[in-house]
CSV table of N, CA and C in Angstrom, one decimal:
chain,number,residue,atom,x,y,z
A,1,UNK,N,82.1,-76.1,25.8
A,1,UNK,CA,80.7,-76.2,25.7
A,1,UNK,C,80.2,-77.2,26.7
A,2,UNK,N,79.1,-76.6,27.4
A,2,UNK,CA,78.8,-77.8,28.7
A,2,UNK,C,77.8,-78.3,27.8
A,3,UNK,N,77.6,-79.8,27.8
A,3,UNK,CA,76.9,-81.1,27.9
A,3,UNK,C,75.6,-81.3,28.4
A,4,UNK,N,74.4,-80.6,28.5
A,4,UNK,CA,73.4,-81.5,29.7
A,4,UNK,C,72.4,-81.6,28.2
A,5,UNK,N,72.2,-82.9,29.1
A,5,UNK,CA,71.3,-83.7,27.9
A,5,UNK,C,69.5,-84.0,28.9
A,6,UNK,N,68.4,-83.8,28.1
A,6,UNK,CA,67.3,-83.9,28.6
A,6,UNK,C,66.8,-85.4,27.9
A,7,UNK,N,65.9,-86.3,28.6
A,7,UNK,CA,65.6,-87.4,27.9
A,7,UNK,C,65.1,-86.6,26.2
A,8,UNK,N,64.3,-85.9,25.9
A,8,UNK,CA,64.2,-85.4,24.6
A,8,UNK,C,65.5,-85.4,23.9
A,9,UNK,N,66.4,-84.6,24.3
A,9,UNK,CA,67.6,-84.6,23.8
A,9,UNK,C,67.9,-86.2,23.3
A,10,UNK,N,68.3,-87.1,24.4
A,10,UNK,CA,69.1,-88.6,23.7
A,10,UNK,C,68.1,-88.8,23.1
A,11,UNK,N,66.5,-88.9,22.9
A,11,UNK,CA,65.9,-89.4,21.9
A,11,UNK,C,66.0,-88.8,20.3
A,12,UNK,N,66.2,-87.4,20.3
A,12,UNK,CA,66.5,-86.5,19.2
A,12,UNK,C,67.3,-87.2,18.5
A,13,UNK,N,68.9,-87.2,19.6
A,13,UNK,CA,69.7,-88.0,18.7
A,13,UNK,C,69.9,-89.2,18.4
A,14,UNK,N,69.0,-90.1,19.1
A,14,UNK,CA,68.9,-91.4,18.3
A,14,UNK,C,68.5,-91.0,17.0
A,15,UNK,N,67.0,-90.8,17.0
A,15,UNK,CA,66.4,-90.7,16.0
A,15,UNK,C,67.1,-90.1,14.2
A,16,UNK,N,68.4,-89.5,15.3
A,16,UNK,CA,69.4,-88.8,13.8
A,16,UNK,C,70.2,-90.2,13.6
A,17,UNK,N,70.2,-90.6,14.7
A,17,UNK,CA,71.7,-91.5,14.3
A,17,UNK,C,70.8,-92.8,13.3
A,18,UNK,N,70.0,-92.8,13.5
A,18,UNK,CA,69.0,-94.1,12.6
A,18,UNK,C,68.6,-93.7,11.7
A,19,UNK,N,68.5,-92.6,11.4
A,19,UNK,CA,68.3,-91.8,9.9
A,19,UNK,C,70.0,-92.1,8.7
A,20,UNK,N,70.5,-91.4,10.1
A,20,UNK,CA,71.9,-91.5,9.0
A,20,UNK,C,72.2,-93.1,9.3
A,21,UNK,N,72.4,-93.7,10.0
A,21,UNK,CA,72.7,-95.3,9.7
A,21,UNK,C,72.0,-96.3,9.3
A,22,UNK,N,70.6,-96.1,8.5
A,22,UNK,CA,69.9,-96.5,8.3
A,22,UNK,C,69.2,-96.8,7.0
A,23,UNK,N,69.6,-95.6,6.5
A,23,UNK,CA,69.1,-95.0,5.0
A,23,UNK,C,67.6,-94.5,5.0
A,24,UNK,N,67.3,-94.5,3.6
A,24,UNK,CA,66.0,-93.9,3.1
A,24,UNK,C,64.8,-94.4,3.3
A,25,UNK,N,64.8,-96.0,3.9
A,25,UNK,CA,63.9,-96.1,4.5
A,25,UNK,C,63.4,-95.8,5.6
A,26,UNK,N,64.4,-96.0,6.8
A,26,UNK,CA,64.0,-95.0,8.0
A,26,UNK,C,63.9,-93.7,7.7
A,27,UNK,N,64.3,-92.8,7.2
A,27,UNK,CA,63.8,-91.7,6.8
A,27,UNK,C,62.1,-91.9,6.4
A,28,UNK,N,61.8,-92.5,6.0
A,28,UNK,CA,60.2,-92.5,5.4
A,28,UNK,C,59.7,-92.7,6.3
A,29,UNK,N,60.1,-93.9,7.5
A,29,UNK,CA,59.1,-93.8,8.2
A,29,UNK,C,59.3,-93.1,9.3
A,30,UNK,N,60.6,-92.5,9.6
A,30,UNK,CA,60.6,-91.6,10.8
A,30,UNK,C,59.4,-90.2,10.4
A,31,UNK,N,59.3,-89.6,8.9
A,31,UNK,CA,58.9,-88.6,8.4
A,31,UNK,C,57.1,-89.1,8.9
A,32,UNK,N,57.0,-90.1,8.6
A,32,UNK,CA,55.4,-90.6,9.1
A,32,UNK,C,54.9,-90.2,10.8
A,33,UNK,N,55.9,-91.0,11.0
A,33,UNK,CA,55.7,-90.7,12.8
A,33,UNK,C,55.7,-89.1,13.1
A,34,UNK,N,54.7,-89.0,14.4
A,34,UNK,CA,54.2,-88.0,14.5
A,34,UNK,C,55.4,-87.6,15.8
A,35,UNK,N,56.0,-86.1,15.8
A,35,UNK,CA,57.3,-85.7,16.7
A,35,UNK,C,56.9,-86.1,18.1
A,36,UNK,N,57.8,-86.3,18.8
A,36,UNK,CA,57.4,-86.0,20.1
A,36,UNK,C,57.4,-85.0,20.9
A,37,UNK,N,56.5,-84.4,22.3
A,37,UNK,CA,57.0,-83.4,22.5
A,37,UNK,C,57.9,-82.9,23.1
A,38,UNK,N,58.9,-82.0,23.2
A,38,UNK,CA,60.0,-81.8,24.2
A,38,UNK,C,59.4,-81.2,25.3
A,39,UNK,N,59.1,-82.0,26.3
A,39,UNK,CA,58.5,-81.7,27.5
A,39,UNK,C,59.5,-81.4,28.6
A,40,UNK,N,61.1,-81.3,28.3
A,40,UNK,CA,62.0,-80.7,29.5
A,40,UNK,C,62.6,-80.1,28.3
A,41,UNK,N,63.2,-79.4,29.3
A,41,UNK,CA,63.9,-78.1,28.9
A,41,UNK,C,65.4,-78.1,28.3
A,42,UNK,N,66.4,-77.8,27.3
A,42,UNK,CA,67.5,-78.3,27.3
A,42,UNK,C,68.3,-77.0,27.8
A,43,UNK,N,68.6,-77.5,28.5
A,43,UNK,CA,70.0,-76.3,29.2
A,43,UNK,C,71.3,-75.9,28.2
A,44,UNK,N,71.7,-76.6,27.7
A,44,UNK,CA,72.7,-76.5,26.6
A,44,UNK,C,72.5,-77.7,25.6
A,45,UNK,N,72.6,-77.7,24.5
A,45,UNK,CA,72.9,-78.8,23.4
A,45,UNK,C,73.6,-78.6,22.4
A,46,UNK,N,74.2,-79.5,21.9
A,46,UNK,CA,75.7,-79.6,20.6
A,46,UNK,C,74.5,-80.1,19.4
A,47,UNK,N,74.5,-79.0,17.9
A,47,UNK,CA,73.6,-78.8,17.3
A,47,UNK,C,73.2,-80.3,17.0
A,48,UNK,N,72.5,-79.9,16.0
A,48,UNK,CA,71.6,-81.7,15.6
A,48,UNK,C,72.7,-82.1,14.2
A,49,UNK,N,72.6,-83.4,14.3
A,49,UNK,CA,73.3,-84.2,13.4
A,49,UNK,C,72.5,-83.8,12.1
A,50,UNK,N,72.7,-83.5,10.7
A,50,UNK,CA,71.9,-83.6,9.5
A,50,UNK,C,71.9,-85.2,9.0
A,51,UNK,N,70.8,-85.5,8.7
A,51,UNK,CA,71.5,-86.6,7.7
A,51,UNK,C,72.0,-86.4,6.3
A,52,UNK,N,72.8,-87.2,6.3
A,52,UNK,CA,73.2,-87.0,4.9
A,52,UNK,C,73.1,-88.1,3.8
A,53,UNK,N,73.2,-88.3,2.5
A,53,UNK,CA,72.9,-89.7,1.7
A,53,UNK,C,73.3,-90.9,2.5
A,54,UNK,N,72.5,-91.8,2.1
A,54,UNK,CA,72.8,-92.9,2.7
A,54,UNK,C,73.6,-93.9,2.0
A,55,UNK,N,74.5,-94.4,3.1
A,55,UNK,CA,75.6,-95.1,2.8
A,55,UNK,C,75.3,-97.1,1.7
A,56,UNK,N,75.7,-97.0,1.3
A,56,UNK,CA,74.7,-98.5,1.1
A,56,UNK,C,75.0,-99.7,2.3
A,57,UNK,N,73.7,-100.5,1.8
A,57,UNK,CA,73.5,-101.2,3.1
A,57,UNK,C,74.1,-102.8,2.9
A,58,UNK,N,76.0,-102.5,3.3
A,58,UNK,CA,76.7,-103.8,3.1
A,58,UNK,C,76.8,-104.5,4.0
A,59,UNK,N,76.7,-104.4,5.2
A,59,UNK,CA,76.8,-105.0,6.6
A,59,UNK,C,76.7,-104.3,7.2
A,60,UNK,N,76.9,-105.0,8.8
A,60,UNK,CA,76.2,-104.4,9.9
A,60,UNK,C,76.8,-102.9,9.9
A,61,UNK,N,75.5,-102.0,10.5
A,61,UNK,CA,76.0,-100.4,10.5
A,61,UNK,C,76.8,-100.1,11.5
A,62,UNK,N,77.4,-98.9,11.1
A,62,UNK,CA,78.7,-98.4,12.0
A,62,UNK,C,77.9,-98.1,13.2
A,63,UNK,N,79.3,-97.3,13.6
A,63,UNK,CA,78.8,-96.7,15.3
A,63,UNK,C,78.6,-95.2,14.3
A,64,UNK,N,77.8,-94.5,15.7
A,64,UNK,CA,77.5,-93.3,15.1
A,64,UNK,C,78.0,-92.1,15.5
A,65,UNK,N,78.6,-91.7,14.8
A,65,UNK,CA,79.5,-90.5,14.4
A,65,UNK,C,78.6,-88.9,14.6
A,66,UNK,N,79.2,-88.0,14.8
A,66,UNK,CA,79.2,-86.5,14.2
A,66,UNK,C,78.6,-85.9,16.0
A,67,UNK,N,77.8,-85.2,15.9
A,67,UNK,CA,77.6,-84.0,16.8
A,67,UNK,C,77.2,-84.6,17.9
A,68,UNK,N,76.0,-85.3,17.2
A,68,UNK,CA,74.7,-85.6,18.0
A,68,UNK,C,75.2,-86.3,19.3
A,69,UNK,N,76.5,-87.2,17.9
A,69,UNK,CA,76.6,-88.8,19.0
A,69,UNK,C,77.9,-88.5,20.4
A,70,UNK,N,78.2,-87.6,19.6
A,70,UNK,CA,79.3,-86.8,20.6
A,70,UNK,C,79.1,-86.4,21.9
A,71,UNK,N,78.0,-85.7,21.8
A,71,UNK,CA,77.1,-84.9,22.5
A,71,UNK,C,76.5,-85.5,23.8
A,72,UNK,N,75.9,-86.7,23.2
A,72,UNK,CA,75.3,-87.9,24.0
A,72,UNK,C,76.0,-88.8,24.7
A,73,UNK,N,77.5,-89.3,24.2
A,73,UNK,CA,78.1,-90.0,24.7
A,73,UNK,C,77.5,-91.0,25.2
A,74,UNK,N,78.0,-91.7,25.6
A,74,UNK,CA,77.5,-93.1,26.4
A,74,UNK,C,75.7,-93.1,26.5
A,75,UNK,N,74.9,-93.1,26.3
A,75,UNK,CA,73.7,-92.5,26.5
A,75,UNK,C,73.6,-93.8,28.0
A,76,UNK,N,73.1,-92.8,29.0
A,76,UNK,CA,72.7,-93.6,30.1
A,76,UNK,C,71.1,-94.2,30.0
A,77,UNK,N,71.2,-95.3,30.0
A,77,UNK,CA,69.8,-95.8,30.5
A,77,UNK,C,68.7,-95.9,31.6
A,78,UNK,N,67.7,-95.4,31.7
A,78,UNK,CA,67.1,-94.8,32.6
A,78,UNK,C,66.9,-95.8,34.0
A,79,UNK,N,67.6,-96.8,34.2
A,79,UNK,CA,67.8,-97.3,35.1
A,79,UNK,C,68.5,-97.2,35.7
A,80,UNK,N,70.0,-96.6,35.2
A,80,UNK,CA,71.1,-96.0,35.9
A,80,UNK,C,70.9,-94.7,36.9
A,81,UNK,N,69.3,-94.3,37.0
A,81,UNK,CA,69.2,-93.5,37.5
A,81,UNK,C,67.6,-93.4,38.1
A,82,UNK,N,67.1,-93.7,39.3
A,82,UNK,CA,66.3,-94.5,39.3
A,82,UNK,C,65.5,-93.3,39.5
A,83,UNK,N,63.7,-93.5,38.8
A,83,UNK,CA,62.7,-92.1,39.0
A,83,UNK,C,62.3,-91.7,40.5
A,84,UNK,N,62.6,-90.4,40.1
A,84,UNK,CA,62.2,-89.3,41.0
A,84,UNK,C,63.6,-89.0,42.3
A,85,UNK,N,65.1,-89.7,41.6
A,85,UNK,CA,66.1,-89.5,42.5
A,85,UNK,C,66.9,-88.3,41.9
A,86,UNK,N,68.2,-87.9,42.8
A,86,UNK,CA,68.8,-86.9,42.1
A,86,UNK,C,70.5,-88.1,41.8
A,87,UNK,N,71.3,-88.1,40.9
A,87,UNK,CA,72.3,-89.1,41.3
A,87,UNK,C,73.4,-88.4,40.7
A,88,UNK,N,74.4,-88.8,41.2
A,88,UNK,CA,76.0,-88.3,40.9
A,88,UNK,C,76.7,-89.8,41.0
A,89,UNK,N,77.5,-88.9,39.9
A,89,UNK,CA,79.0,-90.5,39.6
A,89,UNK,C,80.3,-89.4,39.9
A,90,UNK,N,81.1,-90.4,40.2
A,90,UNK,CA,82.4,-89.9,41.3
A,90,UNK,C,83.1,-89.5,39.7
A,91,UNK,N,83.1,-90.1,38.3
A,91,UNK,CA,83.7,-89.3,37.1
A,91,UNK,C,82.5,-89.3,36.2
A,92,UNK,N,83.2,-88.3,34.8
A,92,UNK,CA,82.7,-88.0,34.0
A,92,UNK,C,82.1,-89.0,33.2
A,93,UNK,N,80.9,-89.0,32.7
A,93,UNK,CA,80.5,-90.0,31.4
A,93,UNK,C,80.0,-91.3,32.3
A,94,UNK,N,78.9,-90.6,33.5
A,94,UNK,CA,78.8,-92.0,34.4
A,94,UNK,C,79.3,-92.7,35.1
A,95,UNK,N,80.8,-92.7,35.0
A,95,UNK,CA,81.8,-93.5,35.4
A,95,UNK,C,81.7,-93.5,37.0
A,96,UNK,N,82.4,-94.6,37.8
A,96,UNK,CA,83.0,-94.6,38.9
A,96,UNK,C,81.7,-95.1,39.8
A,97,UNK,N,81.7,-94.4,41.0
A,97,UNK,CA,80.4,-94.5,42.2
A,97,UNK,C,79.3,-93.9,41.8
A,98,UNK,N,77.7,-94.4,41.7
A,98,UNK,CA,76.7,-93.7,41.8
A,98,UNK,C,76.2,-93.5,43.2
A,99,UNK,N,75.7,-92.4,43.3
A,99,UNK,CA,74.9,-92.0,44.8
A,99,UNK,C,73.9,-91.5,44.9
A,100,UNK,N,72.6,-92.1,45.1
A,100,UNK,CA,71.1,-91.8,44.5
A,100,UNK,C,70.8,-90.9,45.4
A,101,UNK,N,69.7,-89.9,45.4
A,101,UNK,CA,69.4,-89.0,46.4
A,101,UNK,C,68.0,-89.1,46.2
A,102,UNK,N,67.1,-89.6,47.5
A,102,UNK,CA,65.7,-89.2,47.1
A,102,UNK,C,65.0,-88.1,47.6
A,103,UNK,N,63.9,-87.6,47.0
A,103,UNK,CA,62.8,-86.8,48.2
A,103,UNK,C,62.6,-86.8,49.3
A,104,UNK,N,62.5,-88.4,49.8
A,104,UNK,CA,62.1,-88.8,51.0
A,104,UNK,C,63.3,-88.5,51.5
A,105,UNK,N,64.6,-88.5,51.5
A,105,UNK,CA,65.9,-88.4,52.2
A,105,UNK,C,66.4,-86.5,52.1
A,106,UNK,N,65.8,-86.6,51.5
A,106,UNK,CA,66.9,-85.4,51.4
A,106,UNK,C,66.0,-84.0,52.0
A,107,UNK,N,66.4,-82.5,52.5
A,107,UNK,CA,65.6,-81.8,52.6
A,107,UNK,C,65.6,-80.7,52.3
A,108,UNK,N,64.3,-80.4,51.2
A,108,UNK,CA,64.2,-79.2,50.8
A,108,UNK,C,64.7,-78.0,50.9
A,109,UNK,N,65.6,-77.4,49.8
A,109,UNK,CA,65.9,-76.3,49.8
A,109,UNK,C,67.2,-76.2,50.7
A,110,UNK,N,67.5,-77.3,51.4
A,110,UNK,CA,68.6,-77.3,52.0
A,110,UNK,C,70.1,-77.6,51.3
A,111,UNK,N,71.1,-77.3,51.9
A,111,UNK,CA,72.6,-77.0,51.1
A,111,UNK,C,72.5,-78.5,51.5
A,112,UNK,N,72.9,-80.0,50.7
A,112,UNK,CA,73.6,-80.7,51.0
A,112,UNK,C,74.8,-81.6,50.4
A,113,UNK,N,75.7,-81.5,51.6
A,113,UNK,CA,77.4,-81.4,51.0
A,113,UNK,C,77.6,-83.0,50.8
A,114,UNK,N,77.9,-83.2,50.0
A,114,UNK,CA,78.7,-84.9,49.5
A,114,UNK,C,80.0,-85.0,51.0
A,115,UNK,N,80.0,-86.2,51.2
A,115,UNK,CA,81.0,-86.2,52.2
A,115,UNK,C,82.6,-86.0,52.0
A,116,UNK,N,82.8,-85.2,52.6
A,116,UNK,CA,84.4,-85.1,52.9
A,116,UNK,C,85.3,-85.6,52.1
A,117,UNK,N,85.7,-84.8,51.0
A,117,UNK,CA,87.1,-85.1,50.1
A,117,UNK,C,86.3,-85.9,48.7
A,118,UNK,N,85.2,-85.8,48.5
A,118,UNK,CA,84.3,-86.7,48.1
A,118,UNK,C,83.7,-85.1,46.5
A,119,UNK,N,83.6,-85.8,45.5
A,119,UNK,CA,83.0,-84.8,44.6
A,119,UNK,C,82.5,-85.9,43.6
A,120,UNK,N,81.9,-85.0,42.3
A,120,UNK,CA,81.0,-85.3,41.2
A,120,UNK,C,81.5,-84.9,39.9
A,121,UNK,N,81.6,-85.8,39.1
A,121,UNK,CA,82.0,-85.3,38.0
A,121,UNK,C,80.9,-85.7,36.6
A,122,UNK,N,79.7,-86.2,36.8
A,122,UNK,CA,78.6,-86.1,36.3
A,122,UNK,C,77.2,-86.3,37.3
A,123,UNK,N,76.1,-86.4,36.6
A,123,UNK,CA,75.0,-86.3,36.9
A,123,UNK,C,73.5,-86.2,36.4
A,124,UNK,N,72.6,-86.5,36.9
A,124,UNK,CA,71.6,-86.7,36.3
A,124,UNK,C,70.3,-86.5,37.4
A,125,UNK,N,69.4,-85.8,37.1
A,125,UNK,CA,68.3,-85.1,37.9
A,125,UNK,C,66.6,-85.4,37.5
A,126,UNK,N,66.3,-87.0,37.8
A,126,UNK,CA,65.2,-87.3,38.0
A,126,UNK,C,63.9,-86.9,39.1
A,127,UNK,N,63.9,-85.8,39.8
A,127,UNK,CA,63.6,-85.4,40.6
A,127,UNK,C,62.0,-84.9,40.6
A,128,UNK,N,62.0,-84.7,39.2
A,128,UNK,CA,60.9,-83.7,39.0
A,128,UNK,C,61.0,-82.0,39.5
A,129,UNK,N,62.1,-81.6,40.1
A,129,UNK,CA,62.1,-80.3,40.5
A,129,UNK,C,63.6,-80.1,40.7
A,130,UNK,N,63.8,-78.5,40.2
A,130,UNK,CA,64.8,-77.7,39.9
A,130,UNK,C,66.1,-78.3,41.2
A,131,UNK,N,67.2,-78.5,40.9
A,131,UNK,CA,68.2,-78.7,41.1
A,131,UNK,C,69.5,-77.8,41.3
A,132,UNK,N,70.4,-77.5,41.9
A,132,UNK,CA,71.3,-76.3,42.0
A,132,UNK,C,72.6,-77.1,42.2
A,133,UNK,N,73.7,-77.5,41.6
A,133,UNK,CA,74.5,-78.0,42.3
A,133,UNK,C,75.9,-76.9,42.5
A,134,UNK,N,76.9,-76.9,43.0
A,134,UNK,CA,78.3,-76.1,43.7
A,134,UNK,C,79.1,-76.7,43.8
A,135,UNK,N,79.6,-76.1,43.2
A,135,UNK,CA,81.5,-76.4,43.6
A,135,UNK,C,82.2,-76.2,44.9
A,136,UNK,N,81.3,-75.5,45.8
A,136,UNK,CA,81.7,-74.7,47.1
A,136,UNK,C,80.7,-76.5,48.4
A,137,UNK,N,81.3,-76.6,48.9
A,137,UNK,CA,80.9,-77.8,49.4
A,137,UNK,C,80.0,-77.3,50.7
A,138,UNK,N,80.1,-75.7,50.5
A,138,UNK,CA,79.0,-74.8,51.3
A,138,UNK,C,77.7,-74.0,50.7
A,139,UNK,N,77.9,-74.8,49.7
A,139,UNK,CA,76.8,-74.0,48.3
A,139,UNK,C,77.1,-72.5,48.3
A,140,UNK,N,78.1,-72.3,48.8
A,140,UNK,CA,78.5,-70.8,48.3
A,140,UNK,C,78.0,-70.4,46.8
A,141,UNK,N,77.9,-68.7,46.3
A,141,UNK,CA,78.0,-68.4,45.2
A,141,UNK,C,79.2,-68.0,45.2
A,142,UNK,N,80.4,-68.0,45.8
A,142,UNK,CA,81.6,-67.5,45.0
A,142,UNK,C,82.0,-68.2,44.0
A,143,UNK,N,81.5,-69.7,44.1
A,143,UNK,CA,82.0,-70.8,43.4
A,143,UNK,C,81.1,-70.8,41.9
A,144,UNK,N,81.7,-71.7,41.3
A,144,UNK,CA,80.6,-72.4,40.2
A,144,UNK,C,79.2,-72.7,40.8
A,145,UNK,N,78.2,-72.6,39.9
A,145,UNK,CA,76.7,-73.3,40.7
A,145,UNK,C,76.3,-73.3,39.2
A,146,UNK,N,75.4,-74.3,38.9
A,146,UNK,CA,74.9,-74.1,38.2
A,146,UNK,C,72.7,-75.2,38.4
A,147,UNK,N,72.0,-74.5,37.4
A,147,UNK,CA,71.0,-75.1,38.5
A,147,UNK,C,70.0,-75.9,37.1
A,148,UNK,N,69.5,-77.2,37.1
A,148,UNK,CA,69.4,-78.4,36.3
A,148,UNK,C,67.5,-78.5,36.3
A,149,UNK,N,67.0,-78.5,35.5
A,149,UNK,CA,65.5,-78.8,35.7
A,149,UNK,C,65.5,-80.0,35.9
A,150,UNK,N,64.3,-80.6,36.7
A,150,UNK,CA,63.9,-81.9,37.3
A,150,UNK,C,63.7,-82.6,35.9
A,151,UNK,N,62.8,-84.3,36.1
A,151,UNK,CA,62.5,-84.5,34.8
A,151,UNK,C,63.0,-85.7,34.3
A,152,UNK,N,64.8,-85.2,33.8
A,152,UNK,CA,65.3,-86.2,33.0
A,152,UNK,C,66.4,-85.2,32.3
A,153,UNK,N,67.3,-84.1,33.1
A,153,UNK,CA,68.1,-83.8,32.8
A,153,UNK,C,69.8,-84.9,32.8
A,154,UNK,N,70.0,-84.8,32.2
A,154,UNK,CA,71.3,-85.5,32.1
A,154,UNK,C,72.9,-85.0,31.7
A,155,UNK,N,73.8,-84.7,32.6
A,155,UNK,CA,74.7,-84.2,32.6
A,155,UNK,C,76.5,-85.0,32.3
A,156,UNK,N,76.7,-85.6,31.6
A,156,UNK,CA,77.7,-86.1,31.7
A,156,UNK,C,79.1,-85.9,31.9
A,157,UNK,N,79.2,-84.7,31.3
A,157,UNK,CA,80.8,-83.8,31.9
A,157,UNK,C,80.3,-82.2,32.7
A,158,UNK,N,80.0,-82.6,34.2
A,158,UNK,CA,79.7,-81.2,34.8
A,158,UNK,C,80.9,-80.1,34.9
A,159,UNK,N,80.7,-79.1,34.3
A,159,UNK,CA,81.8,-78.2,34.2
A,159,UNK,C,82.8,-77.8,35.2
A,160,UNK,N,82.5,-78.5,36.0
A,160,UNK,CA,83.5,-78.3,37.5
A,160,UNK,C,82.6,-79.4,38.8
A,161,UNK,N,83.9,-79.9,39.5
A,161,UNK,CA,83.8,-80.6,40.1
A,161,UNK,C,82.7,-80.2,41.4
A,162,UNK,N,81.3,-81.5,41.5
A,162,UNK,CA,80.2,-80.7,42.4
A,162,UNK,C,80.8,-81.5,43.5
A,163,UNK,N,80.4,-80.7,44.5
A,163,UNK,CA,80.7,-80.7,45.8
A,163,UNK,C,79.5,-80.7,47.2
A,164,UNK,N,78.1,-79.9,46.5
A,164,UNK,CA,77.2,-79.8,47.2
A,164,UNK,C,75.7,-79.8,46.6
A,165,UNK,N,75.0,-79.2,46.7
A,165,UNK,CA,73.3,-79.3,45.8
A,165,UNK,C,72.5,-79.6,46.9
A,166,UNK,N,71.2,-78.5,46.1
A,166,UNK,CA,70.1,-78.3,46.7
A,166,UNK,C,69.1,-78.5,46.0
A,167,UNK,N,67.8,-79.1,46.2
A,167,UNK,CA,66.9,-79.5,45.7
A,167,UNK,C,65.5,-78.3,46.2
A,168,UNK,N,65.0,-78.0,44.8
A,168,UNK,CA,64.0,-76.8,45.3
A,168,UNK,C,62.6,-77.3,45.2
A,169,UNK,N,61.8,-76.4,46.3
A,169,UNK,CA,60.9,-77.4,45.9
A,169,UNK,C,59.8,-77.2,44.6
A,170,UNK,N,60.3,-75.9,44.0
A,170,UNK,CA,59.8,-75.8,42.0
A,170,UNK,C,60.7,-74.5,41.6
């Protein structure tokens, strides 16, 4: 199952993970608060955590466990990925080299290939506009492609190693 997380998404699953590690109180007042909207799109997601009874409250709370937190992994902070760039890490789960891409640098609709011997093994698409990345370091379609809405998509295990990406301009 591929991974892409939209900022909605990691907020969703906080908001489970503090339900369930939290108890019945946060439940009440998460139930008060009014939802937010999911203003990006999710490309794929690993279902929602349920809460379930709450554990009693003997010391500090665990880490958080089940779908959600799986799903989310490392939750990147939106600094790691500065607004309105496109960025890649040399491994999975953030890890390794980041390489920011802006608007101003980069050009529309154009194939552009990461350098030489050089790939991605996650990613994340602040861009505000649709995203395409390839396995083919020619943006070929024989290869893998797959294509990421702007926003605040977040990808942490890309299903094959990217090699190139084009940025559209909607």
């Amino acid at each position: 199952m591929r991974h892409v997380l939209t900022t909605a998404a990691l907020t969703a699953a906080a908001a489970a993970t503090t339900l369930v590690t939290a108890g019945p109180a946060a439940a009440t007042s998460a139930a008060a608060a009014p939802a937010a909207a999911d203003e990006y799109a999710t490309v794929s997601a690993a279902p929602a955590a349920r809460p379930g009874p709450a554990a009693p409250a003997t010391g500090p709370a665990a880490p958080a466990t089940g779908p959600a937190a799986r799903a989310a992994g490392p939750a990147p902070s939106s600094g790691s990925c500065p607004s309105g760039a496109f960025c890649l890490w040399d491994h999975h789960g953030y890890r390794g080299t980041r390489s920011a891409h802006e608007l101003s640098g980069t050009d529309i609709e154009s194939c552009i290939p990461l350098p030489a011997g050089a790939s991605a093994g996650s990613l994340a698409n602040r861009t505000g506009r649709p995203v395409t990345t390839y396995q083919s370091a020619e943006c070929g379609e024989t290869g893998e492609f797959d294509t990421y809405p702007g926003g605040g998509t977040w990808v942490p295990d890309s299903p094959y190693r990217v090699r190139a990406f084009k940025i559209w301009e909607n």
